[in-house]
Coordinates of C-alpha atoms in Angstrom, one line a residue:
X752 CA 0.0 0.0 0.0
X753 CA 2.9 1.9 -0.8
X754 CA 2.3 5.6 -2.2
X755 CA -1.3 5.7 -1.3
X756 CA -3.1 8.8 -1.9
X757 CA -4.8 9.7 1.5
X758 CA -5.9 13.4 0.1
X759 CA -9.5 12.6 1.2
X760 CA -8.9 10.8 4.0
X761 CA -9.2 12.5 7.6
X762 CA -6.0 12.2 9.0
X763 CA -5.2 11.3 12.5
X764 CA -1.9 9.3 14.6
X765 CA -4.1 6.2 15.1
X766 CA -4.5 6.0 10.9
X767 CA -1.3 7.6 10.4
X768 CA 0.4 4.7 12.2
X769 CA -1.1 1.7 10.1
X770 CA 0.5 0.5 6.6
X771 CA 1.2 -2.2 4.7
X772 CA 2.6 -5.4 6.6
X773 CA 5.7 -6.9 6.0
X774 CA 7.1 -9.9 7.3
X775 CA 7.7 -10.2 11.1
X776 CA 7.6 -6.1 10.5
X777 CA 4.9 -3.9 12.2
X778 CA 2.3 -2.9 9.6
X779 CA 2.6 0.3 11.6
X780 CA 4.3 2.2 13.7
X781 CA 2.4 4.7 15.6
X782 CA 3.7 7.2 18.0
X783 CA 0.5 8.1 19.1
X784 CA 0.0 8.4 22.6
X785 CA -3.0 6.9 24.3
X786 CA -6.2 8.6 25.3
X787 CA -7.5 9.4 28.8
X788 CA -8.8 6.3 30.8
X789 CA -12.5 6.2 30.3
X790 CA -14.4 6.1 33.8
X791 CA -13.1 3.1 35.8
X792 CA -15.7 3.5 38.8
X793 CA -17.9 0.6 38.8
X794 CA -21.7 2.3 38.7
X795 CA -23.9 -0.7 39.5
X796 CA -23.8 -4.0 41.1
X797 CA -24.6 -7.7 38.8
X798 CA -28.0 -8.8 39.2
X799 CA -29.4 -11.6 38.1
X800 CA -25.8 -13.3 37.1
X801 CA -26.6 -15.7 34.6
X802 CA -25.1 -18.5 36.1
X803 CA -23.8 -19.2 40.0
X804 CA -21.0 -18.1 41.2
X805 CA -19.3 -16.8 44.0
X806 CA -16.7 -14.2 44.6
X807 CA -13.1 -15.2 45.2
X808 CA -12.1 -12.0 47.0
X809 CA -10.6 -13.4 50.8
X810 CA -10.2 -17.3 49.5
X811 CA -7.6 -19.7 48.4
X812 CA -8.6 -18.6 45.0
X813 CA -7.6 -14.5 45.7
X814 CA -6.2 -12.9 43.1
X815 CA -2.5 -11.8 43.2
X816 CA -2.7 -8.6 42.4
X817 CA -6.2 -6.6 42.5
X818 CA -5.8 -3.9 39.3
X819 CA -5.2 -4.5 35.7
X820 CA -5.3 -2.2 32.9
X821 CA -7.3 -3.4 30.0
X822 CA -7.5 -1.7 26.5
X823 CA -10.8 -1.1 24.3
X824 CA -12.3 0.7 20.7
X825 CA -15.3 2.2 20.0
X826 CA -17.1 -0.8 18.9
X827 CA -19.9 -3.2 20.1
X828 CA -18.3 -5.7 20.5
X829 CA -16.3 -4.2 23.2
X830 CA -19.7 -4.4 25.4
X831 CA -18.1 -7.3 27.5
X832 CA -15.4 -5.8 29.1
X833 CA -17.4 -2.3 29.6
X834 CA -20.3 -4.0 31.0
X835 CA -18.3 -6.3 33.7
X836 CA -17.0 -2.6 34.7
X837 CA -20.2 -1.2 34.7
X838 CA -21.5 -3.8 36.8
X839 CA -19.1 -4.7 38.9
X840 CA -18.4 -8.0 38.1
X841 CA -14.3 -7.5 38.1
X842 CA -14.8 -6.4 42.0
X843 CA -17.0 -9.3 42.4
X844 CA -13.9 -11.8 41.9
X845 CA -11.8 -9.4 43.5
X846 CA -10.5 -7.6 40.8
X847 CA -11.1 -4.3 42.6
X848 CA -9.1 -1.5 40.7
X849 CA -9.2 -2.8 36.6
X850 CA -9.1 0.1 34.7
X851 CA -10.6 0.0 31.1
X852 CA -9.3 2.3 28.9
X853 CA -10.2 3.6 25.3
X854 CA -7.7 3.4 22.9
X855 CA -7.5 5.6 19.5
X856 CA -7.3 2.7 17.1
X857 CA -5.9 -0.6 16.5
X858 CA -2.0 0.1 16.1
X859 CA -2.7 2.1 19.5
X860 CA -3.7 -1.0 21.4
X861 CA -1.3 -3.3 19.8
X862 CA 1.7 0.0 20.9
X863 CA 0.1 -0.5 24.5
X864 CA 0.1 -3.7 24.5
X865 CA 4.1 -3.6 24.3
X866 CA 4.6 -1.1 26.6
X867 CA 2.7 -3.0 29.3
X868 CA 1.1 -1.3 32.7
X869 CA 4.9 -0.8 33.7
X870 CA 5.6 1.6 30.8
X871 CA 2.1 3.4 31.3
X872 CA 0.0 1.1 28.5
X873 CA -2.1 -1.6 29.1
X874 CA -2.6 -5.6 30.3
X875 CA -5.1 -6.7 27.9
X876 CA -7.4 -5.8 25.6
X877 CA -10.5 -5.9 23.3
X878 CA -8.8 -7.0 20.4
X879 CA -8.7 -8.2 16.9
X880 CA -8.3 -11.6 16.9
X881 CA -5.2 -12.1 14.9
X882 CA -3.3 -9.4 16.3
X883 CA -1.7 -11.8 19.4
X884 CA 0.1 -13.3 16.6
X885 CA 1.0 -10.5 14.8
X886 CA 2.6 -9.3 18.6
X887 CA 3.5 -12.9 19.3
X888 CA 6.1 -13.0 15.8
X889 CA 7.6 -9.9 16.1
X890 CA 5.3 -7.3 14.1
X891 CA 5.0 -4.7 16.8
X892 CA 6.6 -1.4 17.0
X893 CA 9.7 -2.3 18.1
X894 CA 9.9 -5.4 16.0
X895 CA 10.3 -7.6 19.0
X896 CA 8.3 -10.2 20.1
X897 CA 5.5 -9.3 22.2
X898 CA 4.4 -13.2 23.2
X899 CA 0.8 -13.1 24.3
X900 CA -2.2 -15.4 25.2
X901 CA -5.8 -15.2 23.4
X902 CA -8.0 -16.2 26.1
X903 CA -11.8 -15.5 24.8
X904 CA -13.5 -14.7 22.1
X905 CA -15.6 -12.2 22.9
X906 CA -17.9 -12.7 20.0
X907 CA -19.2 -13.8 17.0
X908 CA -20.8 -12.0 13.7
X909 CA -22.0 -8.5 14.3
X910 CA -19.6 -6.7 11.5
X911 CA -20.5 -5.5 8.4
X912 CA -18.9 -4.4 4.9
X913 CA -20.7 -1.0 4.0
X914 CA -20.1 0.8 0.5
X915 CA -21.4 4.5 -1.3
X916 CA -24.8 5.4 -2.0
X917 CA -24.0 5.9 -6.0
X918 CA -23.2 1.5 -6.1
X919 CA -26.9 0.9 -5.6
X920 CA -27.7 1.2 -9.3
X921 CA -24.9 -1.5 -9.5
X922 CA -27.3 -3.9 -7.0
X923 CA -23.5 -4.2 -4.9
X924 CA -24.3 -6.7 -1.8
X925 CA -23.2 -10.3 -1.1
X926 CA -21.9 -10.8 -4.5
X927 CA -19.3 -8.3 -5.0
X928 CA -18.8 -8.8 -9.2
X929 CA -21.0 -5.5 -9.5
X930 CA -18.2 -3.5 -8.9
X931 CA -16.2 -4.2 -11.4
X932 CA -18.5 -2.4 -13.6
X933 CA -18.7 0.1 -11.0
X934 CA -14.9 0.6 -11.0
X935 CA -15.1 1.2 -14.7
X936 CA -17.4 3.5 -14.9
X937 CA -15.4 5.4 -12.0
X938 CA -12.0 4.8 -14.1
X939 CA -14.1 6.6 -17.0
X940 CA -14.9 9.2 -15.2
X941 CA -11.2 9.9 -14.7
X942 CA -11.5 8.7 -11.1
X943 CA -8.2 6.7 -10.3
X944 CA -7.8 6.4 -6.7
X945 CA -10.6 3.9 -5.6
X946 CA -10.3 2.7 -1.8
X947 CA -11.9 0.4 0.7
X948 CA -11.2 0.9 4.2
X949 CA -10.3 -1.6 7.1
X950 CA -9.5 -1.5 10.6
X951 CA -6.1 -2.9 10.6
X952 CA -4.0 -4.8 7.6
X953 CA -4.3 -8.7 8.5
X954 CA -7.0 -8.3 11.3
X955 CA -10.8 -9.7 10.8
X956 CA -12.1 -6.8 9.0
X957 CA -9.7 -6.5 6.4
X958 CA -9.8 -10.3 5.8
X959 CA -13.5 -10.0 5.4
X960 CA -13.1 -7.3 2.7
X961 CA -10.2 -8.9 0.9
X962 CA -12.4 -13.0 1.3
X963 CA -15.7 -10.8 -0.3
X964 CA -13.7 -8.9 -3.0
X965 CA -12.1 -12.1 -4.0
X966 CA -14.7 -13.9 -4.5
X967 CA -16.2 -11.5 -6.7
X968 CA -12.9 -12.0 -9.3
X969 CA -11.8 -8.7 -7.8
X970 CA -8.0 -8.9 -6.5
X971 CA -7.5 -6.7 -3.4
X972 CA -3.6 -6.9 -3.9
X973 CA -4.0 -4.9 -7.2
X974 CA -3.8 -1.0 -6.4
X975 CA -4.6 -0.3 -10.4
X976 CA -8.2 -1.5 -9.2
X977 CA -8.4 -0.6 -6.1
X978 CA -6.2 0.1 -2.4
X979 CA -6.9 -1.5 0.5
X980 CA -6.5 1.3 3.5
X981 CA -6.6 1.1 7.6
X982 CA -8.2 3.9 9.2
X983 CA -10.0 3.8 12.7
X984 CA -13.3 2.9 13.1
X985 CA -14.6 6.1 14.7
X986 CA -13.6 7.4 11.5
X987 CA -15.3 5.5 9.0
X988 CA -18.5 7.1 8.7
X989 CA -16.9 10.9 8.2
X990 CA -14.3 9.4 5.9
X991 CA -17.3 8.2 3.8
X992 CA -18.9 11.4 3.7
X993 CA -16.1 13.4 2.5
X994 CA -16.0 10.7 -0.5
X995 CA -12.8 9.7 0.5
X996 CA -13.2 5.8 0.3
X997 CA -16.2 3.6 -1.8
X998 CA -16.4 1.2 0.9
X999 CA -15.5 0.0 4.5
X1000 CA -16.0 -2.7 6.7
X1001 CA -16.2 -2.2 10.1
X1002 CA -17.6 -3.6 13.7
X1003 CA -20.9 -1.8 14.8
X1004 CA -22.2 0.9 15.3
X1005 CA -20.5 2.2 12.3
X1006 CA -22.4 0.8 10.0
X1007 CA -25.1 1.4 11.5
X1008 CA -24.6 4.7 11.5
X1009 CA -23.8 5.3 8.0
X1010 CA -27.0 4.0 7.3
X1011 CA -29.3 6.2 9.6
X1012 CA -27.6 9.2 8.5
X1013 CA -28.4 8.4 5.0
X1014 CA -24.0 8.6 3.9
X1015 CA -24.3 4.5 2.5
X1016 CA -25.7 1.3 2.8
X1017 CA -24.8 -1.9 4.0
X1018 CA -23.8 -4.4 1.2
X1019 CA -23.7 -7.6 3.2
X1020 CA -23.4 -8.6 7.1
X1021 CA -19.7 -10.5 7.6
X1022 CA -22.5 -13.4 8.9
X1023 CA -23.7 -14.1 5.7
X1024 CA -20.3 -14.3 4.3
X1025 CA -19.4 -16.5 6.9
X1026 CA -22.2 -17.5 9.4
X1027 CA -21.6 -17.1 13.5
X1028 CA -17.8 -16.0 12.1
X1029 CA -15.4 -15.8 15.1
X1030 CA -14.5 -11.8 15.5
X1031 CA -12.9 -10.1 18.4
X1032 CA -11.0 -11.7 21.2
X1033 CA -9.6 -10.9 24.6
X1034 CA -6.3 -11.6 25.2
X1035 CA -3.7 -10.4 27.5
X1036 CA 0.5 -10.5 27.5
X1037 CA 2.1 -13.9 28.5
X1038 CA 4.3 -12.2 31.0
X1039 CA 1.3 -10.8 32.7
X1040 CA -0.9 -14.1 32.8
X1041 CA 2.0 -16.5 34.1
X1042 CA 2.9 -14.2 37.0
X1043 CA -0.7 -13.5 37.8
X1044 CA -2.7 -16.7 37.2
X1045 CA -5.3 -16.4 39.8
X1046 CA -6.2 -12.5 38.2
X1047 CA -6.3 -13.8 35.4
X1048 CA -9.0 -16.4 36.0
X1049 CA -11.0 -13.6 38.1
X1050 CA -10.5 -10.9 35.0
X1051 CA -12.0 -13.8 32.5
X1052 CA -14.6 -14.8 34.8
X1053 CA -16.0 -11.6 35.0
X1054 CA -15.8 -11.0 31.3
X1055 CA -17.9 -14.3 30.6
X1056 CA -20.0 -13.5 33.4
X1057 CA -20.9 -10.4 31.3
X1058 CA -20.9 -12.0 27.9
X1059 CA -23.9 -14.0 29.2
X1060 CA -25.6 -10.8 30.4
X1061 CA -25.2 -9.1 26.7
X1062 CA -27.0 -11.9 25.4
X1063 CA -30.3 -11.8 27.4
X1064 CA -32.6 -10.4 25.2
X1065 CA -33.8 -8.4 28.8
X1066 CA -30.7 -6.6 28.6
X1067 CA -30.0 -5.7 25.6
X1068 CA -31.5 -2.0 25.8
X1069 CA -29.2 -1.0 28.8
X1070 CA -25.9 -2.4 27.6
X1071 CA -26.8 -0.3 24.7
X1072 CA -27.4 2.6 26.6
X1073 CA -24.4 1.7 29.2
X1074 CA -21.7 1.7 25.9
X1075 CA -23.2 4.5 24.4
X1076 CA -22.3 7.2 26.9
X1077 CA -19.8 9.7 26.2
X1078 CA -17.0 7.8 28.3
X1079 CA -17.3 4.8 26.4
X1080 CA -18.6 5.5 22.5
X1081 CA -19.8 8.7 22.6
X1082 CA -22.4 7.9 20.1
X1083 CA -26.6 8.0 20.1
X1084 CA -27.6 4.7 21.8
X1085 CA -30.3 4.3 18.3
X1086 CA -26.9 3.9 16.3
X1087 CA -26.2 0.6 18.4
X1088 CA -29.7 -1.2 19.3
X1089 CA -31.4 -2.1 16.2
X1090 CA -29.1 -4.3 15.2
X1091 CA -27.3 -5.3 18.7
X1092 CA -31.2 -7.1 18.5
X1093 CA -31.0 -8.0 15.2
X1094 CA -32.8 -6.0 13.4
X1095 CA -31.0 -4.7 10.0
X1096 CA -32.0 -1.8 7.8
X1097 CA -29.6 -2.1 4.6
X1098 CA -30.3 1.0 3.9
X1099 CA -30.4 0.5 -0.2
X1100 CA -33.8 -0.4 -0.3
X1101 CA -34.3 -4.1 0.6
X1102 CA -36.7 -5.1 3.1
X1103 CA -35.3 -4.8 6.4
X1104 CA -34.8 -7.7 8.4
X1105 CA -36.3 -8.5 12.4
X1106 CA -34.4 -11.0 14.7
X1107 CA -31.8 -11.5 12.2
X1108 CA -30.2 -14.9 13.7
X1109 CA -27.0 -13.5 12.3
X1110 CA -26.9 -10.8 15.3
X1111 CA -23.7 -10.2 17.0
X1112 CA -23.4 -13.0 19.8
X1113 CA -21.7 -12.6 23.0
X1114 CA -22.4 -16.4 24.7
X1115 CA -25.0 -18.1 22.5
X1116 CA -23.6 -21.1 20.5
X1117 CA -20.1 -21.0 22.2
X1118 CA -19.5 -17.3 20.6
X1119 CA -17.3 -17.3 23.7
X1120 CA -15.5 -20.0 23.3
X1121 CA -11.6 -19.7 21.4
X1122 CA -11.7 -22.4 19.1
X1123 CA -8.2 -23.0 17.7
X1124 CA -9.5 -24.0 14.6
X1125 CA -10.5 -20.4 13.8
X1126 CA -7.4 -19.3 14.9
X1127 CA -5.9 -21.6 12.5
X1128 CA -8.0 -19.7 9.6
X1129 CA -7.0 -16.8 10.7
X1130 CA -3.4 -17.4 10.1
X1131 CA -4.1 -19.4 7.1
X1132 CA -5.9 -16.4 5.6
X1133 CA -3.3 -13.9 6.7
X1134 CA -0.6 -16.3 4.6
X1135 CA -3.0 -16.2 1.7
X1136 CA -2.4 -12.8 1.4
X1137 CA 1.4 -12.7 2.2
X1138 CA 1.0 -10.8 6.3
X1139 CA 2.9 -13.9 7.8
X1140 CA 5.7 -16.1 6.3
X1141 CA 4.3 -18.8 4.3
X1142 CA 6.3 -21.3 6.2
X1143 CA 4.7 -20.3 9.6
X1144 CA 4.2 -23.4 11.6
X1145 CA 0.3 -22.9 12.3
X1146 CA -0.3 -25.2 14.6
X1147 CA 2.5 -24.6 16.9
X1148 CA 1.8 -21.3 17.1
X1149 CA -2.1 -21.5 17.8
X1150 CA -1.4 -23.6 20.4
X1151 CA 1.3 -21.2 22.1
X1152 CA -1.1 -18.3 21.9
X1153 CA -4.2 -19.6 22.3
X1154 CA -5.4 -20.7 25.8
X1155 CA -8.7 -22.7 25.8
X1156 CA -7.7 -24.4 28.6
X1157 CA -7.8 -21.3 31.1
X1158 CA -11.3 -20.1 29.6
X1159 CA -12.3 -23.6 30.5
X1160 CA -11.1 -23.2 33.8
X1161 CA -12.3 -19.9 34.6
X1162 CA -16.2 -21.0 32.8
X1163 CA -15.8 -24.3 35.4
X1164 CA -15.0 -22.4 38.6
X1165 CA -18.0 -19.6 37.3
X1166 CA -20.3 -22.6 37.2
X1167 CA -21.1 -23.0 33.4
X1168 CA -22.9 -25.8 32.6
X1169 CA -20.6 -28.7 31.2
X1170 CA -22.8 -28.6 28.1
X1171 CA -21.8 -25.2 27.6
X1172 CA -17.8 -25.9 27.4
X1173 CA -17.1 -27.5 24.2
X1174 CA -15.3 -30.7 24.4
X1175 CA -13.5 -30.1 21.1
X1176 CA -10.6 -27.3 19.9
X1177 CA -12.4 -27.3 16.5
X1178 CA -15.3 -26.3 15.2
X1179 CA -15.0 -28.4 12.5
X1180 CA -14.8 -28.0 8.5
X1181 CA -16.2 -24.4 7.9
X1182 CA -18.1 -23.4 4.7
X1183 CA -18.5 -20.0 3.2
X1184 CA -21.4 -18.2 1.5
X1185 CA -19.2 -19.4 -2.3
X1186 CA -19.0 -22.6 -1.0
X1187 CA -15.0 -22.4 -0.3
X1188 CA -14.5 -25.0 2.5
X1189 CA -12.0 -24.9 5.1
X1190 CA -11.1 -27.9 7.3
X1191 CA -8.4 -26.7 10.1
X1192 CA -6.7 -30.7 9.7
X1193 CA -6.0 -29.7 6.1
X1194 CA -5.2 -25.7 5.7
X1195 CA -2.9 -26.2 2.7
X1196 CA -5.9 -28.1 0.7
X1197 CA -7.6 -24.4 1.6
X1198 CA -4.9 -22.4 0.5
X1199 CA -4.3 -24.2 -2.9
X1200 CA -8.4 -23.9 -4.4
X1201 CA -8.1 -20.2 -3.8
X1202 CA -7.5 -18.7 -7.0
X1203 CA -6.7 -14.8 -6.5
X1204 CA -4.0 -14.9 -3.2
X1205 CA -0.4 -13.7 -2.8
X1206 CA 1.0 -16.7 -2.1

């Protein structure tokens, strides 16, 4: 993404700091410092915890340490860790002084990450679920390793990819060959510098715009048809007004938002390209977790706990207006509820959709649960387009990273019902809307029917 043209763009240290990845390099580099800690004071007390459970504060099972410094962005998905602060749920397992923070974009977190609470950045995080192995090879800003452990998923679906009003004459949604007429006409017009915007290059929501271009015959690696950019995700919706970009895919409310203020539509939910996708994740730094293992099962207790309050249908109108205030999104609570129920106005003209089953999912169906076989498409995707050296050893890697084995512990001590902790690391063979198949025993069968790829 060398050379980009970012005239249009709205430019800021979070966007500035993300390019194009390179091997065990950072795909950026920012120097951006972090914002101001968003209100850390718990305002309300659980009720009606989903499950039983009991705190640990004053038992064998007493945390080491009592604070922890936990990262988030602007995005729904983030609801987890904001809502176990809101209700006290970290004090409940005697976590008494986590701090959740809002960080200015993606390369921001992943900067904190490496710093650490000892050099003033953060624990943990809301986090793209890649991005622990991006830190864990080496692509950070120091290009050192920054090993780290993903220890939930915090959901499943609830992204979208979102493009201009003028590609509705093309019928752009699902199927994404439209816009190669689209392009052309743009080209015509004497328009050269087409973009689609992501979050972060080789996290989820660029892989969802590269996996729904490509499957339209449109190669994303080819900036004569079109560049694929990082910006923020607060920044999405201005950048799409100021015509800088002709699409973006983004976490809500973003989307959302475009939509109600009449700037775009929604082509296609990331669900339907993928249905109950894995998306965000939790994780924290290694270094952090093996010297405080006991904190760390309290920290992840508390952030299921919550996960299983976001789902109740009951609840969902609070944790909307909860995320919503100023210290958290800063955005109208009707740009986040629709569709955190599943309701989905496209905004292009198609009839819009109640109690879509493709709803962002907290708990439901094991949306917590880290699967390692999603981690292992993850990383098989991110070599398809040339982020991580082709001769990664996957497995070894997922299974240095990820840690099912503490979420299981943590869900076990919370009281989850056994039928609720998956037996299995894999999900299985996935399928996707094209009817590509991906079976986590056999990545390289995967890797070799794609036809557009780097690799």
């Amino acid at each position: 993404m060398s050379n980009l043209s970012r005239r249009k763009f709205i430019i800021t240290a979070g966007a500035a700091a993300a390019g194009s990845i390179v091997v065990h390099g950072c795909t950026s580099s920012s120097n951006s410092t972090q914002t101001p800690a968003a209100n850390t004071t718990p305002t309300a007390a659980a009720s009606g915890s989903p499950v039983p459970t009991a705190s640990v504060a004053g038992t064998a099972d007493s945390p080491e340490v009592t604070t922890a410094k936990l990262g988030f962005i602007a995005l729904t998905d983030s609801a987890p860790l904001i809502i176990a602060q809101e209700k006290g749920l970290f004090a409940k397992y005697g976590m008494t002084d986590v701090k959740v923070e809002k960080q200015a974009s993606w390369p921001v977190t992943r900067d904190n990450l490496e710093l650490g609470s000892a050099g003033n950045g953060i624990d943990g995080a809301h986090i793209l679920s890649p991005m622990p192995y991006f830190m864990s090879l080496g692509q950070t800003k120091n290009k050192q390793p920054v090993p780290m452990y993903l220890l939930a998923r915090l959901n499943t679906n609830g992204q979208a990819i979102s493009i201009a009003n003028s590609y509705k004459e093309f019928k752009v949604g699902l199927d994404s060959k439209g816009l190669k007429d689209a392009f052309a006409k743009l080209k015509a017009s004497g328009k050269n510098d087409i973009k689609a915007a992501i979050t972060f290059p080789g996290g989820t929501h660029d892989l969802w715009m590269r996996y729904w271009l490509a499957s339209g015959g449109i190669d994303p690696t080819n900036q004569q048809v079109i560049s694929v950019v990082p910006i923020p995700p607060p920044q999405m919706v201005a950048n799409m007004k100021t015509g800088g970009m002709e699409a973006f895919c983004v976490g809500e409310p973003w989307n959302a938002q475009l939509v109600n203020q009449g700037a775009g539509y929604t082509a296609l939910l990331t669900g339907e390209l993928w249905r109950d996708h894995p998306e965000k994740a939790f994780a924290m730094r290694k270094d952090w977790v093996d010297k405080n293992p006991k904190a760390t099962k309290a920290i992840l207790m508390a952030i299921q706990e919550a996960q299983q309050w976001c789902d109740k249908p009951e609840n969902k109108e609070e944790m909307c207006k909860l995320v919503s205030d100023e210290k958290w999104f800063k955005v109208p609570a009707k740009d986040i509820i629709e569709r955190a129920k599943g309701n989905i106005d496209y905004g292009d003209g198609r009839p819009p959709v109640t109690n879509s089953p493709l709803l962002m999912k907290f708990w439901a169906d094991n949306a917590s649960y880290p699967y390692k076989s999603h981690d292992m498409w993850f990383l098989t995707e991110n070599i398809r387009w040339g982020n991580i050296p082709a001769d990664t050893k996957v497995k070894e890697l997922v299974d240095q990273v990820n840690r099912e084995d503490i979420w299981k512990e943590a869900a076990k001590t919370l009281g989850v019902p056994a039928a609720q902790i998956p037996t299995s690391s894999s999900r299985g063979v996935e399928t996707f809307f094209d009817g590509v198949k991906f079976d986590p025993d056999k990545p390289e069968d995967y890797l070799k029917s794609l036809a557009i790829k780097k690799v």
